[in-house]
Tab-separated table of C-alpha atoms and ligand atoms in Angstrom:
chain	number	residue	atom	x	y	z
A	1313	UNK	CA	132.969	-71.954	-51.945
A	1314	UNK	CA	131.211	-72.402	-55.259
A	1315	UNK	CA	131.534	-75.596	-57.345
A	1316	UNK	CA	130.942	-76.014	-61.040
A	1317	UNK	CA	129.576	-79.241	-62.392
A	1318	UNK	CA	133.091	-80.140	-63.521
A	1319	UNK	CA	134.714	-79.622	-60.127
A	1320	UNK	CA	131.900	-81.659	-58.497
A	1321	UNK	CA	132.649	-84.537	-60.922
A	1322	UNK	CA	136.354	-84.301	-60.340
A	1323	UNK	CA	135.881	-84.353	-56.585
A	1324	UNK	CA	133.445	-87.299	-56.818
A	1325	UNK	CA	136.187	-89.347	-58.525
A	1326	UNK	CA	139.069	-88.076	-56.406
A	1327	UNK	CA	138.424	-90.441	-53.348
A	1328	UNK	CA	138.230	-87.397	-51.175
A	1329	UNK	CA	141.733	-86.158	-52.165
A	1330	UNK	CA	142.184	-82.339	-52.668
A	1331	UNK	CA	138.916	-81.535	-50.983
A	1332	UNK	CA	139.154	-78.193	-49.335
A	1333	UNK	CA	139.211	-78.498	-45.476
A	1334	UNK	CA	136.324	-76.705	-43.789
A	1335	UNK	CA	138.179	-76.497	-40.590
A	1336	UNK	CA	141.761	-77.212	-39.630
A	1337	UNK	CA	143.359	-79.544	-37.026
A	1338	UNK	CA	145.438	-77.197	-34.956
A	1339	UNK	CA	147.558	-78.239	-32.057
A	1340	UNK	CA	146.331	-76.767	-28.919
A	1341	UNK	CA	147.835	-73.440	-27.676
A	1342	UNK	CA	148.953	-73.197	-24.101
A	1343	UNK	CA	146.140	-70.730	-23.372
A	1344	UNK	CA	142.840	-69.447	-24.775
A	1345	UNK	CA	140.478	-66.674	-23.693
A	1346	UNK	CA	137.622	-69.193	-23.735
A	1347	UNK	CA	137.565	-72.991	-23.917
A	1348	UNK	CA	134.390	-74.780	-24.932
A	1349	UNK	CA	134.338	-78.501	-23.950
A	1350	UNK	CA	132.214	-80.544	-26.335
A	1351	UNK	CA	132.027	-80.227	-30.113
A	1352	UNK	CA	128.343	-80.925	-30.538
A	1353	UNK	CA	125.990	-78.433	-32.159
A	1354	UNK	CA	125.533	-76.441	-28.978
A	1355	UNK	CA	129.294	-76.181	-28.193
A	1356	UNK	CA	130.079	-75.243	-31.974
A	1357	UNK	CA	127.222	-72.712	-32.033
A	1358	UNK	CA	128.506	-71.186	-28.793
A	1359	UNK	CA	132.024	-70.797	-30.264
A	1360	UNK	CA	130.609	-69.408	-33.524
A	1361	UNK	CA	128.604	-66.696	-31.803
A	1362	UNK	CA	131.479	-65.851	-29.361
A	1363	UNK	CA	133.479	-65.074	-32.404
A	1364	UNK	CA	130.860	-63.573	-34.702
A	1365	UNK	CA	128.822	-61.611	-32.090
A	1366	UNK	CA	131.234	-60.816	-29.351
A	1367	UNK	CA	134.602	-60.572	-31.072
A	1368	UNK	CA	136.101	-63.253	-28.918
A	1369	UNK	CA	138.165	-65.260	-31.367
A	1370	UNK	CA	140.858	-66.808	-29.153
A	1371	UNK	CA	138.603	-69.766	-28.440
A	1372	UNK	CA	139.145	-73.570	-28.529
A	1373	UNK	CA	136.453	-76.244	-28.890
A	1374	UNK	CA	137.799	-79.414	-27.346
A	1375	UNK	CA	136.046	-82.516	-28.604
A	1376	UNK	CA	136.673	-85.915	-27.137
A	1377	UNK	CA	136.031	-87.726	-30.466
A	1378	UNK	CA	134.794	-86.147	-33.596
A	1379	UNK	CA	132.550	-83.107	-33.937
A	1380	UNK	CA	128.824	-83.897	-34.209
A	1381	UNK	CA	129.389	-87.510	-33.194
A	1382	UNK	CA	127.333	-87.196	-29.977
A	1383	UNK	CA	123.574	-86.499	-29.852
A	1384	UNK	CA	123.876	-83.838	-32.498
A	1385	UNK	CA	124.569	-86.504	-35.190
A	1386	UNK	CA	122.263	-89.142	-33.614
A	1387	UNK	CA	119.067	-87.185	-33.264
A	1388	UNK	CA	115.934	-87.218	-35.426
A	1389	UNK	CA	116.210	-83.535	-36.228
A	1390	UNK	CA	112.746	-82.322	-35.256
A	1391	UNK	CA	112.638	-78.530	-34.824
A	1392	UNK	CA	109.696	-76.692	-33.268
A	1393	UNK	CA	109.022	-74.165	-30.469
A	1394	UNK	CA	105.615	-75.079	-29.076
A	1395	UNK	CA	106.610	-75.318	-25.458
A	1396	UNK	CA	104.196	-74.596	-22.636
A	1397	UNK	CA	105.803	-72.052	-20.268
A	1398	UNK	CA	106.713	-68.539	-21.200
A	1399	UNK	CA	110.480	-69.024	-20.301
A	1400	UNK	CA	110.759	-72.080	-22.651
A	1401	UNK	CA	108.578	-70.523	-25.389
A	1402	UNK	CA	110.885	-67.506	-25.564
A	1403	UNK	CA	114.020	-69.602	-25.646
A	1404	UNK	CA	112.853	-72.099	-28.275
A	1405	UNK	CA	111.187	-69.474	-30.328
A	1406	UNK	CA	114.482	-67.431	-30.393
A	1407	UNK	CA	116.089	-70.552	-31.704
A	1408	UNK	CA	113.447	-71.129	-34.329
A	1409	UNK	CA	113.793	-67.596	-35.631
A	1410	UNK	CA	117.596	-68.231	-35.885
A	1411	UNK	CA	116.863	-71.528	-37.830
A	1412	UNK	CA	114.868	-69.644	-40.307
A	1413	UNK	CA	117.931	-67.744	-41.503
A	1414	UNK	CA	120.728	-70.254	-40.418
A	1415	UNK	CA	121.718	-71.444	-43.959
A	1416	UNK	CA	122.105	-67.824	-45.120
A	1417	UNK	CA	123.939	-66.809	-41.821
A	1418	UNK	CA	126.417	-69.699	-42.128
A	1419	UNK	CA	126.498	-69.673	-45.958
A	1420	UNK	CA	126.102	-73.479	-45.539
A	1421	UNK	CA	122.885	-75.405	-46.362
A	1422	UNK	CA	121.484	-76.846	-43.130
A	1423	UNK	CA	118.408	-78.091	-45.062
A	1424	UNK	CA	116.001	-76.528	-42.735
A	1425	UNK	CA	112.558	-77.744	-44.024
A	1426	UNK	CA	109.426	-76.149	-42.395
A	1427	UNK	CA	107.175	-79.013	-43.239
A	1428	UNK	CA	104.970	-78.730	-40.117
A	1429	UNK	CA	105.060	-80.785	-36.891
A	1430	UNK	CA	101.860	-82.417	-35.494
A	1431	UNK	CA	101.579	-83.668	-31.975
A	1432	UNK	CA	98.668	-86.156	-31.901
A	1433	UNK	CA	95.909	-86.602	-29.229
A	1434	UNK	CA	94.456	-90.032	-28.564
A	1435	UNK	CA	92.237	-89.405	-25.612
A	1436	UNK	CA	90.206	-86.606	-23.947
A	1437	UNK	CA	93.044	-85.820	-21.596
A	1438	UNK	CA	95.437	-85.355	-24.515
A	1439	UNK	CA	92.872	-83.062	-26.216
A	1440	UNK	CA	92.590	-80.861	-23.147
A	1441	UNK	CA	96.311	-80.625	-22.520
A	1442	UNK	CA	97.043	-79.991	-26.232
A	1443	UNK	CA	94.465	-77.209	-26.368
A	1444	UNK	CA	95.939	-75.693	-23.281
A	1445	UNK	CA	99.415	-75.681	-24.874
A	1446	UNK	CA	98.177	-74.348	-28.212
A	1447	UNK	CA	96.565	-71.447	-26.355
A	1448	UNK	CA	99.713	-70.800	-24.272
A	1449	UNK	CA	101.818	-70.849	-27.471
A	1450	UNK	CA	99.562	-68.335	-29.199
A	1451	UNK	CA	99.733	-66.027	-26.284
A	1452	UNK	CA	103.481	-66.123	-26.711
A	1453	UNK	CA	103.202	-65.289	-30.431
A	1454	UNK	CA	104.083	-68.795	-31.505
A	1455	UNK	CA	102.193	-70.197	-34.534
A	1456	UNK	CA	100.288	-73.144	-33.193
A	1457	UNK	CA	96.847	-74.485	-33.976
A	1458	UNK	CA	94.475	-77.264	-32.870
A	1459	UNK	CA	93.247	-79.611	-35.609
A	1460	UNK	CA	90.329	-81.975	-35.172
A	1461	UNK	CA	90.596	-85.487	-36.459
A	1462	UNK	CA	89.412	-84.662	-39.991
A	1463	UNK	CA	91.963	-81.801	-40.261
A	1464	UNK	CA	94.601	-84.197	-39.186
A	1465	UNK	CA	93.760	-86.422	-42.077
A	1466	UNK	CA	93.724	-83.550	-44.434
A	1467	UNK	CA	97.189	-82.447	-43.338
A	1468	UNK	CA	98.596	-85.927	-43.328
A	1469	UNK	CA	96.607	-88.240	-45.669
A	1470	UNK	CA	98.881	-91.193	-44.865
A	1471	UNK	CA	97.591	-91.386	-41.256
A	1472	UNK	CA	94.874	-93.969	-40.259
A	1473	UNK	CA	92.700	-92.155	-37.740
A	1474	UNK	CA	91.577	-95.448	-36.202
A	1475	UNK	CA	95.121	-96.070	-34.869
A	1476	UNK	CA	94.523	-99.781	-35.197
A	1477	UNK	CA	91.568	-99.542	-32.776
A	1478	UNK	CA	93.870	-99.139	-29.821
A	1479	UNK	CA	94.747	-95.463	-30.065
A	1480	UNK	CA	92.254	-93.537	-32.319
A	1481	UNK	CA	93.489	-90.065	-33.302
A	1482	UNK	CA	91.217	-87.411	-31.781
A	1483	UNK	CA	93.064	-84.313	-32.918
A	1484	UNK	CA	96.541	-82.757	-32.903
A	1485	UNK	CA	98.412	-79.594	-32.392
A	1486	UNK	CA	100.170	-78.225	-35.510
A	1487	UNK	CA	103.065	-75.898	-35.788
A	1488	UNK	CA	103.488	-75.073	-39.485
A	1489	UNK	CA	106.865	-73.436	-38.997
A	1490	UNK	CA	108.224	-76.487	-37.342
A	1491	UNK	CA	110.044	-79.154	-39.354
A	1492	UNK	CA	113.453	-80.808	-39.704
A	1493	UNK	CA	117.058	-79.889	-40.559
A	1494	UNK	CA	120.151	-81.820	-41.533
A	1495	UNK	CA	121.860	-82.627	-38.192
A	1496	UNK	CA	125.502	-82.971	-39.249
A	1497	UNK	CA	125.327	-79.983	-41.527
A	1498	UNK	CA	124.433	-77.889	-38.521
A	1499	UNK	CA	127.676	-79.094	-36.778
A	1500	UNK	CA	129.746	-78.622	-39.887
A	1501	UNK	CA	128.246	-75.257	-40.769
A	1502	UNK	CA	128.981	-73.856	-37.279
A	1503	UNK	CA	132.423	-75.403	-37.213
A	1504	UNK	CA	133.326	-73.908	-40.564
A	1505	UNK	CA	132.002	-70.460	-39.600
A	1506	UNK	CA	133.840	-70.572	-36.157
A	1507	UNK	CA	137.128	-71.796	-37.717
A	1508	UNK	CA	136.963	-69.061	-40.362
A	1509	UNK	CA	136.876	-66.610	-37.553
A	1510	UNK	CA	139.907	-68.019	-35.835
A	1511	UNK	CA	138.435	-70.555	-33.408
A	1512	UNK	CA	140.483	-73.717	-32.906
A	1513	UNK	CA	138.501	-76.932	-33.309
A	1514	UNK	CA	140.503	-79.660	-31.590
A	1515	UNK	CA	139.142	-83.228	-32.026
A	1516	UNK	CA	140.222	-86.439	-30.313
A	1517	UNK	CA	140.944	-84.339	-27.193
A	1518	UNK	CA	138.929	-85.514	-24.182
A	1519	UNK	CA	139.012	-83.234	-21.180
A	1520	UNK	CA	140.135	-85.360	-18.177
A	1521	UNK	CA	140.239	-82.803	-15.390
A	1522	UNK	CA	139.851	-79.223	-14.247
A	1523	UNK	CA	142.524	-76.925	-12.760
A	1524	UNK	CA	140.669	-74.956	-10.122
A	1525	UNK	CA	142.345	-72.558	-7.688
A	1526	UNK	CA	140.622	-70.579	-4.969
A	1527	UNK	CA	137.219	-71.678	-6.336
A	1528	UNK	CA	137.991	-70.259	-9.884
A	1529	UNK	CA	138.797	-72.107	-13.069
A	1530	UNK	CA	142.361	-71.731	-14.396
A	1531	UNK	CA	142.331	-74.343	-17.150
A	1532	UNK	CA	141.625	-77.921	-18.105
A	1533	UNK	CA	143.584	-81.221	-18.308
A	1534	UNK	CA	143.230	-83.004	-21.628
A	1535	UNK	CA	144.662	-85.970	-23.490
A	1536	UNK	CA	146.761	-83.403	-25.375
A	1537	UNK	CA	148.138	-81.827	-22.153
A	1538	UNK	CA	146.977	-78.906	-19.915
A	1539	UNK	CA	145.425	-75.882	-21.481
A	1540	UNK	CA	144.810	-72.609	-19.569
A	1541	UNK	CA	141.640	-70.466	-19.697
A	1542	UNK	CA	139.854	-68.226	-17.248
A	1543	UNK	CA	136.536	-68.899	-18.861
A	1544	UNK	CA	135.396	-72.393	-19.736
A	1545	UNK	CA	132.000	-73.573	-21.123
A	1546	UNK	CA	130.970	-77.135	-20.491
A	1547	UNK	CA	128.602	-78.416	-23.267
A	1548	UNK	CA	128.829	-82.200	-23.111
A	1549	UNK	CA	125.239	-83.352	-22.936
A	1550	UNK	CA	125.111	-87.018	-21.770
A	1551	UNK	CA	128.584	-86.658	-20.030
A	1552	UNK	CA	127.650	-83.540	-18.065
A	1553	UNK	CA	127.484	-85.324	-14.708
A	1554	UNK	CA	130.854	-86.987	-15.354
A	1555	UNK	CA	132.544	-83.656	-16.020
A	1556	UNK	CA	130.683	-81.875	-13.205
A	1557	UNK	CA	131.976	-84.573	-10.862
A	1558	UNK	CA	135.543	-83.831	-11.986
A	1559	UNK	CA	134.977	-80.144	-11.184
A	1560	UNK	CA	133.520	-81.092	-7.674
A	1561	UNK	CA	129.759	-80.388	-7.991
A	1562	UNK	CA	126.704	-82.383	-8.717
A	1563	UNK	CA	123.970	-82.004	-11.329
A	1564	UNK	CA	120.319	-83.083	-11.050
A	1565	UNK	CA	120.432	-85.224	-14.254
A	1566	UNK	CA	119.451	-88.726	-15.366
A	1567	UNK	CA	121.458	-89.942	-18.368
A	1568	UNK	CA	119.481	-92.526	-20.404
A	1569	UNK	CA	119.671	-93.975	-23.860
A	1570	UNK	CA	117.245	-92.579	-26.412
A	1571	UNK	CA	117.107	-94.500	-29.662
A	1572	UNK	CA	115.944	-94.042	-33.161
A	1573	UNK	CA	115.914	-96.048	-36.354
A	1574	UNK	CA	115.458	-95.724	-40.066
A	1575	UNK	CA	113.704	-97.784	-42.711
A	1576	UNK	CA	114.832	-98.661	-46.192
A	1577	UNK	CA	114.444	-95.642	-48.542
A	1578	UNK	CA	111.113	-95.299	-50.356
A	1579	UNK	CA	109.411	-92.632	-52.533
A	1580	UNK	CA	107.827	-89.662	-50.658
A	1581	UNK	CA	105.155	-91.042	-48.463
A	1582	UNK	CA	104.839	-88.523	-45.580
A	1583	UNK	CA	105.634	-84.873	-45.952
A	1584	UNK	CA	105.239	-83.700	-42.372
A	1585	UNK	CA	106.507	-84.739	-39.011
A	1586	UNK	CA	103.998	-86.703	-36.765
A	1587	UNK	CA	104.727	-87.245	-33.057
A	1588	UNK	CA	102.612	-89.027	-30.406
A	1589	UNK	CA	103.449	-88.787	-26.811
A	1590	UNK	CA	100.750	-91.327	-25.829
A	1591	UNK	CA	102.052	-94.106	-28.045
A	1592	UNK	CA	105.731	-93.130	-27.666
A	1593	UNK	CA	106.410	-92.911	-31.448
A	1594	UNK	CA	107.233	-90.215	-33.990
A	1595	UNK	CA	107.979	-90.355	-37.601
A	1596	UNK	CA	109.156	-88.233	-40.585
A	1597	UNK	CA	110.751	-88.976	-43.887
A	1598	UNK	CA	114.338	-88.007	-44.711
A	1599	UNK	CA	115.437	-86.504	-48.061
A	1600	UNK	CA	116.926	-89.864	-48.866
A	1601	UNK	CA	113.492	-91.405	-48.475
A	1602	UNK	CA	114.089	-93.262	-45.246
A	1603	UNK	CA	111.386	-93.233	-42.603
A	1604	UNK	CA	112.951	-91.707	-39.503
A	1605	UNK	CA	111.270	-93.270	-36.370
A	1606	UNK	CA	111.960	-92.883	-32.699
A	1607	UNK	CA	110.636	-93.825	-29.281
A	1608	UNK	CA	110.747	-92.659	-25.684
A	1609	UNK	CA	113.884	-93.120	-23.525
A	1610	UNK	CA	114.846	-96.391	-22.056
A	1611	UNK	CA	113.912	-96.708	-18.392
A	1612	UNK	CA	117.444	-97.223	-16.988
A	1613	UNK	CA	120.405	-94.978	-16.729
A	1614	UNK	CA	123.279	-95.921	-19.065
A	1615	UNK	CA	126.193	-94.506	-21.039
A	1616	UNK	CA	125.714	-97.080	-23.893
A	1617	UNK	CA	124.857	-95.439	-27.137
A	1618	UNK	CA	122.087	-97.904	-28.036
A	1619	UNK	CA	118.690	-98.815	-26.712
A	1620	UNK	CA	116.752	-101.877	-25.848
A	1621	UNK	CA	114.802	-104.111	-28.285
A	1622	UNK	CA	111.422	-103.966	-26.471
A	1623	UNK	CA	111.285	-100.157	-26.858
A	1624	UNK	CA	111.854	-100.486	-30.610
A	1625	UNK	CA	109.170	-103.242	-30.854
A	1626	UNK	CA	106.588	-101.045	-28.976
A	1627	UNK	CA	107.309	-98.084	-31.155
A	1628	UNK	CA	107.118	-99.987	-34.428
A	1629	UNK	CA	103.772	-101.544	-33.333
A	1630	UNK	CA	102.450	-97.998	-32.696
A	1631	UNK	CA	103.754	-96.755	-36.079
A	1632	UNK	CA	102.050	-99.652	-37.805
A	1633	UNK	CA	98.719	-98.909	-36.131
A	1634	UNK	CA	98.923	-95.222	-37.219
A	1635	UNK	CA	100.286	-95.982	-40.691
A	1636	UNK	CA	99.222	-99.565	-41.652
A	1637	UNK	CA	100.799	-99.137	-45.095
A	1638	UNK	CA	104.289	-99.171	-43.527
A	1639	UNK	CA	103.748	-102.689	-42.080
A	1640	UNK	CA	105.941	-104.378	-44.678
A	1641	UNK	CA	108.847	-101.920	-44.618
A	1642	UNK	CA	112.226	-103.147	-43.563
A	1643	UNK	CA	114.151	-101.272	-40.915
A	1644	UNK	CA	117.786	-100.621	-41.970
A	1645	UNK	CA	119.565	-99.421	-38.799
A	1646	UNK	CA	119.050	-98.357	-35.230
A	1647	UNK	CA	121.296	-96.377	-32.905
A	1648	UNK	CA	121.031	-94.486	-29.603
A	1649	UNK	CA	122.381	-91.447	-27.868
A	1650	UNK	CA	122.780	-90.560	-24.157
A	1651	UNK	CA	120.286	-87.923	-23.254
A	1652	UNK	CA	120.742	-85.795	-20.060
A	1653	UNK	CA	117.317	-84.983	-18.579
A	1654	UNK	CA	116.521	-82.723	-15.587
A	1655	UNK	CA	113.584	-83.468	-13.287
A	1656	UNK	CA	111.542	-80.687	-14.969
A	1657	UNK	CA	112.639	-81.620	-18.600
A	1658	UNK	CA	114.214	-78.180	-19.031
A	1659	UNK	CA	117.863	-77.302	-19.687
A	1660	UNK	CA	120.440	-75.854	-17.370
A	1661	UNK	CA	122.253	-72.789	-18.800
A	1662	UNK	CA	124.528	-70.462	-16.735
A	1663	UNK	CA	127.009	-70.322	-13.993
A	1664	UNK	CA	128.319	-73.205	-11.879
A	1665	UNK	CA	129.770	-73.175	-8.245
A	1666	UNK	CA	133.170	-72.743	-9.857
A	1667	UNK	CA	133.972	-69.142	-10.871
A	1668	UNK	CA	134.530	-68.832	-14.566
A	1669	UNK	CA	133.095	-72.334	-15.304
A	1670	UNK	CA	129.763	-72.175	-17.234
A	1671	UNK	CA	127.417	-74.976	-18.007
A	1672	UNK	CA	124.909	-75.742	-20.757
A	1673	UNK	CA	123.229	-79.154	-20.464
A	1674	UNK	CA	120.037	-80.972	-19.565
A	1675	UNK	CA	118.498	-80.509	-23.041
A	1676	UNK	CA	117.535	-84.231	-22.775
A	1677	UNK	CA	115.490	-85.572	-25.658
A	1678	UNK	CA	114.841	-82.160	-27.240
A	1679	UNK	CA	118.023	-80.014	-27.612
A	1680	UNK	CA	118.624	-80.194	-31.404
A	1681	UNK	CA	115.856	-77.716	-32.075
A	1682	UNK	CA	117.432	-75.257	-29.551
A	1683	UNK	CA	120.921	-75.457	-31.014
A	1684	UNK	CA	121.155	-71.913	-32.570
A	1685	UNK	CA	119.387	-70.246	-29.612
A	1686	UNK	CA	121.363	-72.233	-27.037
A	1687	UNK	CA	124.639	-71.212	-28.647
A	1688	UNK	CA	123.415	-67.539	-28.937
A	1689	UNK	CA	122.442	-67.233	-25.226
A	1690	UNK	CA	125.443	-69.222	-23.901
A	1691	UNK	CA	127.937	-67.185	-25.924
A	1692	UNK	CA	126.448	-63.977	-24.539
A	1693	UNK	CA	126.534	-65.443	-21.016
A	1694	UNK	CA	130.182	-66.332	-21.255
A	1695	UNK	CA	131.208	-63.115	-23.060
A	1696	UNK	CA	129.455	-60.928	-20.523
A	1697	UNK	CA	130.136	-63.203	-17.443
A	1698	UNK	CA	126.389	-62.975	-16.364
A	1699	UNK	CA	123.360	-64.971	-17.654
A	1700	UNK	CA	121.655	-63.804	-20.798
A	1701	UNK	CA	118.112	-62.732	-19.856
A	1702	UNK	CA	116.612	-65.785	-21.766
A	1703	UNK	CA	119.006	-68.093	-19.849
A	1704	UNK	CA	118.377	-66.630	-16.397
A	1705	UNK	CA	115.301	-68.815	-15.482
A	1706	UNK	CA	117.294	-71.930	-16.523
A	1707	UNK	CA	119.999	-71.465	-13.858
A	1708	UNK	CA	121.289	-74.411	-11.758
A	1709	UNK	CA	119.950	-72.518	-8.765
A	1710	UNK	CA	116.383	-73.293	-9.775
A	1711	UNK	CA	116.711	-76.728	-8.163
A	1712	UNK	CA	117.253	-75.028	-4.716
A	1713	UNK	CA	114.817	-72.182	-5.214
A	1714	UNK	CA	112.111	-74.537	-6.472
A	1715	UNK	CA	111.288	-72.437	-9.604
A	1716	UNK	CA	111.127	-75.417	-11.923
A	1717	UNK	CA	109.961	-75.103	-15.526
A	1718	UNK	CA	107.976	-78.337	-16.062
A	1719	UNK	CA	108.145	-79.266	-19.806
A	1720	UNK	CA	107.543	-82.992	-19.838
A	1721	UNK	CA	104.370	-82.543	-21.911
A	1722	UNK	CA	105.995	-80.281	-24.469
A	1723	UNK	CA	109.160	-82.488	-24.592
A	1724	UNK	CA	107.079	-84.718	-26.879
A	1725	UNK	CA	109.074	-87.843	-25.995
A	1726	UNK	CA	108.427	-89.922	-22.931
A	1727	UNK	CA	111.112	-89.908	-20.337
B	1813	FAD	P1	126.179	-83.487	-28.162
B	1813	FAD	O1	125.909	-83.375	-29.647
B	1813	FAD	O2	126.019	-84.837	-27.602
B	1813	FAD	O3	127.670	-82.960	-27.911
B	1813	FAD	C1	128.420	-83.132	-26.738
B	1813	FAD	C2	129.810	-83.491	-27.166
B	1813	FAD	O4	130.540	-83.471	-25.945
B	1813	FAD	C3	129.900	-84.799	-27.741
B	1813	FAD	O5	130.368	-84.641	-29.069
B	1813	FAD	C4	130.803	-85.642	-26.874
B	1813	FAD	O6	131.739	-86.416	-27.590
B	1813	FAD	C5	131.642	-84.408	-26.208
B	1813	FAD	N1	132.202	-84.705	-24.929
B	1813	FAD	C6	131.681	-85.567	-23.953
B	1813	FAD	N2	132.619	-85.742	-22.940
B	1813	FAD	C7	133.699	-84.930	-23.323
B	1813	FAD	C8	135.006	-84.745	-22.716
B	1813	FAD	N3	135.260	-85.249	-21.504
B	1813	FAD	N4	135.784	-83.911	-23.308
B	1813	FAD	C9	135.529	-83.357	-24.556
B	1813	FAD	N5	134.338	-83.579	-25.169
B	1813	FAD	C10	133.437	-84.420	-24.519
B	1813	FAD	N6	116.277	-83.019	-30.121
B	1813	FAD	C11	115.389	-82.342	-30.842
B	1813	FAD	O7	115.275	-81.135	-30.655
B	1813	FAD	N7	114.657	-82.934	-31.916
B	1813	FAD	C12	114.801	-84.264	-32.096
B	1813	FAD	O8	114.118	-84.819	-33.063
B	1813	FAD	C13	115.619	-85.070	-31.289
B	1813	FAD	N8	115.764	-86.370	-31.498
B	1813	FAD	C14	116.660	-87.109	-30.771
B	1813	FAD	C15	116.774	-88.470	-31.092
B	1813	FAD	C16	117.756	-89.201	-30.447
B	1813	FAD	C17	117.836	-90.600	-30.757
B	1813	FAD	C18	118.596	-88.549	-29.448
B	1813	FAD	C19	119.668	-89.368	-28.879
B	1813	FAD	C20	118.459	-87.257	-29.145
B	1813	FAD	C21	117.446	-86.489	-29.821
B	1813	FAD	N9	117.292	-85.054	-29.537
B	1813	FAD	C22	116.373	-84.293	-30.334
B	1813	FAD	C23	118.127	-84.455	-28.536
B	1813	FAD	C24	119.295	-83.726	-29.142
B	1813	FAD	O9	120.027	-84.598	-29.931
B	1813	FAD	C25	120.258	-83.169	-28.106
B	1813	FAD	O10	119.579	-82.462	-27.105
B	1813	FAD	C26	121.270	-82.201	-28.700
B	1813	FAD	O11	121.720	-82.769	-29.913
B	1813	FAD	C27	122.353	-81.945	-27.789
B	1813	FAD	O12	123.400	-81.247	-28.371
B	1813	FAD	P2	124.802	-81.019	-27.665
B	1813	FAD	O13	125.646	-80.259	-28.612
B	1813	FAD	O14	124.487	-80.350	-26.324
B	1813	FAD	O15	125.333	-82.456	-27.308
B	1814	PYC	O1	112.028	-82.705	-28.976
B	1814	PYC	O2	110.768	-82.691	-30.811
B	1814	PYC	C1	111.521	-83.233	-29.998
B	1814	PYC	C2	111.917	-84.684	-30.240
B	1814	PYC	C3	111.475	-85.433	-31.219
B	1814	PYC	C4	112.110	-86.593	-31.152
B	1814	PYC	C5	112.975	-86.536	-30.082
B	1814	PYC	N1	112.846	-85.333	-29.565
């Protein structure tokens, strides 16, 4: 859809009347070939690729509230692929390559900005671990470099290397192809693309139960009645354990609040992303000018979409030590999401004990960056009824085989 300056002006003054709908509000059909539960980025991307790559268009996305209202619309939008282990590096790098062409693919501007992501080191241990990860990344063909303290300052002049005396900056890893994207545009772009290909996006439609016969999925129960499907994908992030419980199996997940906050908008002050695992703080600046700041997870399990005050205080103290010029900024709003974290800080993608029921969850604090790759491999998994090669190591069965993929360090956020 192209807009002239005149149509833009008319729409601005129209109080949202006559705006073209990007996706419809269909009533559910009695049956679909595939049902995707969860209208976050991952669920919508899965539906989009089922339709665009596999010709499976008779698909419904069932969203309990509004699309993108879960972690997709609550995250701080950092995108990078600098994970330690080969399995993760391949998965996240596949996602990053898809990000690089996503606006063109969807014909929708997801505002992907490759401004560079730095992960800071504050002690000798950090330096050793970071160099190990940089080397591992490079062996996997991922752009990653180690910066000493002076190079950190050159890349991000706003940073105070003394870190308030508590946490001096000793170096950093830098992924120049990393950056940020516009979170809700990602949900909307995938939704529009999927709907255009015939996918039904059904909002305000919580799934309340599963119809399972002889160990195989037959359909789901919803607030809008029962809907049949022989293939169902569950992509509900923080509510994965709740739905797994309904289907009769358990998941090795902790669901905890992860919070973020934004400042009042100011002129451009920091043109890259800075993350620090050691002080539990990360920061970037949005296109509106707000500083986007986040912390580690809260220590308790909860389904409340907000975090505790002491976490915010600790994070802001760390930000002020690294960026003393931000001391007098006012914070505008804070929010939280429920992040579903596995013991090894890696996702679960693949089959469940119920035939025909597939799962995609456990992305914890870091799944936004994976959205296109996750949708790509999950669509392929469901379409072909076997795990995609990149998804295979992330099967639920790894928690009984013991082949864990420990990514707590690369996750970049304490949990
Ligand atoms: P969601 O977007 O949560 O979608 C799941 C959907 O399922 C929701 O819309 C929910 O309403 C729906 N649902 C739940 N139960 C039901 C039901 N019974 N029936 C129907 N629908 C249901 N990741 C990064 O890579 N970079 C970051 O910078 C980053 N920052 C973060 C900051 C915060 C504060 C938070 C909370 C998370 C952050 N993450 C980040 C993690 C990232 O947001 C998630 O991993 C990712 O968005 C998960 O996407 P999703 O589509 O799986 O989940
Ligand atoms: O995974 O890069 C990440 C991230 C940053 C903030 C929250 N998660």
